[in-house]
XYZ file of C-alpha atoms in Angstrom:
119
model
C -4.982 118.892 178.245
C -8.647 121.136 178.024
C -10.793 122.662 180.420
C -14.953 122.570 180.230
C -17.073 125.547 182.154
C -19.661 125.505 182.345
C -22.229 126.917 185.237
C -22.532 130.752 184.760
C -25.569 132.657 184.513
C -27.558 135.831 185.282
C -28.164 136.347 188.863
C -29.859 139.203 191.486
C -27.480 139.932 194.362
C -27.861 137.131 197.337
C -28.530 134.806 194.556
C -25.921 131.909 194.409
C -24.875 129.641 191.340
C -22.985 126.757 190.938
C -19.567 126.394 188.910
C -18.314 123.382 187.343
C -15.189 122.778 185.424
C -13.532 118.746 183.454
C -10.570 118.958 183.421
C -9.632 115.984 179.995
C -6.820 114.028 181.842
C -6.346 112.290 184.817
C -6.483 113.235 188.707
C -3.219 112.182 189.828
C -1.748 114.525 186.025
C -2.571 118.062 188.154
C -1.312 119.740 191.389
C -3.915 122.173 191.543
C -7.313 122.704 189.653
C -8.627 126.243 190.966
C -10.396 129.691 190.216
C -9.857 133.664 187.966
C -12.529 136.128 187.607
C -12.254 139.076 185.312
C -14.151 141.852 185.743
C -14.353 144.627 182.948
C -11.376 146.983 183.082
C -9.997 144.833 186.330
C -7.145 142.820 186.115
C -7.339 138.513 186.308
C -8.293 137.648 190.353
C -7.850 134.939 191.774
C -10.862 134.070 193.101
C -10.289 130.432 194.385
C -7.850 126.789 194.493
C -8.190 123.021 195.027
C -4.499 121.902 195.821
C -3.704 117.721 195.445
C -3.319 117.489 198.976
C -7.102 118.448 199.192
C -6.416 121.767 200.601
C -8.003 125.507 198.867
C -8.125 128.730 198.980
C -9.668 132.111 198.730
C -9.373 134.853 197.618
C -10.571 136.698 201.329
C -13.027 139.103 198.628
C -15.182 135.624 199.054
C -14.639 133.554 202.128
C -17.429 132.769 203.698
C -19.600 133.881 199.986
C -17.768 130.981 197.983
C -16.567 127.274 198.092
C -14.748 125.062 196.168
C -14.341 121.476 195.847
C -13.165 118.540 193.830
C -15.389 115.552 192.860
C -13.770 112.371 193.894
C -12.185 111.596 190.251
C -10.543 114.836 191.238
C -11.011 116.221 187.476
C -13.530 118.370 188.049
C -13.852 121.638 190.605
C -17.214 123.278 191.488
C -17.071 126.882 192.826
C -20.358 127.397 194.488
C -21.405 131.205 194.940
C -23.500 131.930 197.956
C -24.554 135.645 199.053
C -23.358 137.264 194.913
C -22.773 140.714 194.971
C -23.036 142.798 192.217
C -19.565 143.729 192.297
C -19.035 139.794 191.366
C -20.184 140.397 188.406
C -17.245 138.824 186.261
C -15.973 136.435 183.943
C -14.670 133.086 186.024
C -12.139 131.283 184.291
C -11.079 127.698 185.355
C -7.589 126.550 185.434
C -5.761 123.210 185.987
C -1.798 123.410 186.636
C 0.354 120.224 185.371
C 3.858 118.907 186.418
C 6.328 118.965 183.743
C 9.304 118.235 185.938
C 11.856 119.991 187.516
C 9.587 122.149 190.090
C 7.626 123.445 186.378
C 4.511 123.121 185.352
C 1.972 124.009 182.882
C -1.213 126.492 183.268
C -4.586 125.234 181.308
C -7.780 127.712 180.548
C -11.060 127.362 180.576
C -13.184 129.379 178.179
C -14.416 131.692 180.694
C -17.910 131.782 181.694
C -20.176 134.861 182.371
C -21.525 135.644 186.110
C -23.284 139.013 185.859
C -24.553 139.752 189.589
C -27.785 142.397 189.622
C -28.687 144.857 192.058
């Protein structure tokens, strides 16, 4: 399974970006898709998730500003980043969990896309 992410860039505070991530697997095999981010010197942080049953979840730090969505085919997720702040600067990684039986999952990662927010 491969994930291709795109959409990062440089934006001023208050601006917006849209990230996308496409998985090379049929959607029926995907349990969860989502995004993490990692700022320099910090641990990777979960940003948002989109589950098979269409539930979404967000980190408190991005609630009300970021929106995760999915295409109809179910293997592409988007992350709309609005009202960006300098503290949102990080490399954003998309991921997906694919069940492999017995309640276990394999996790696959995209290559990361840089989001830089200037003040």
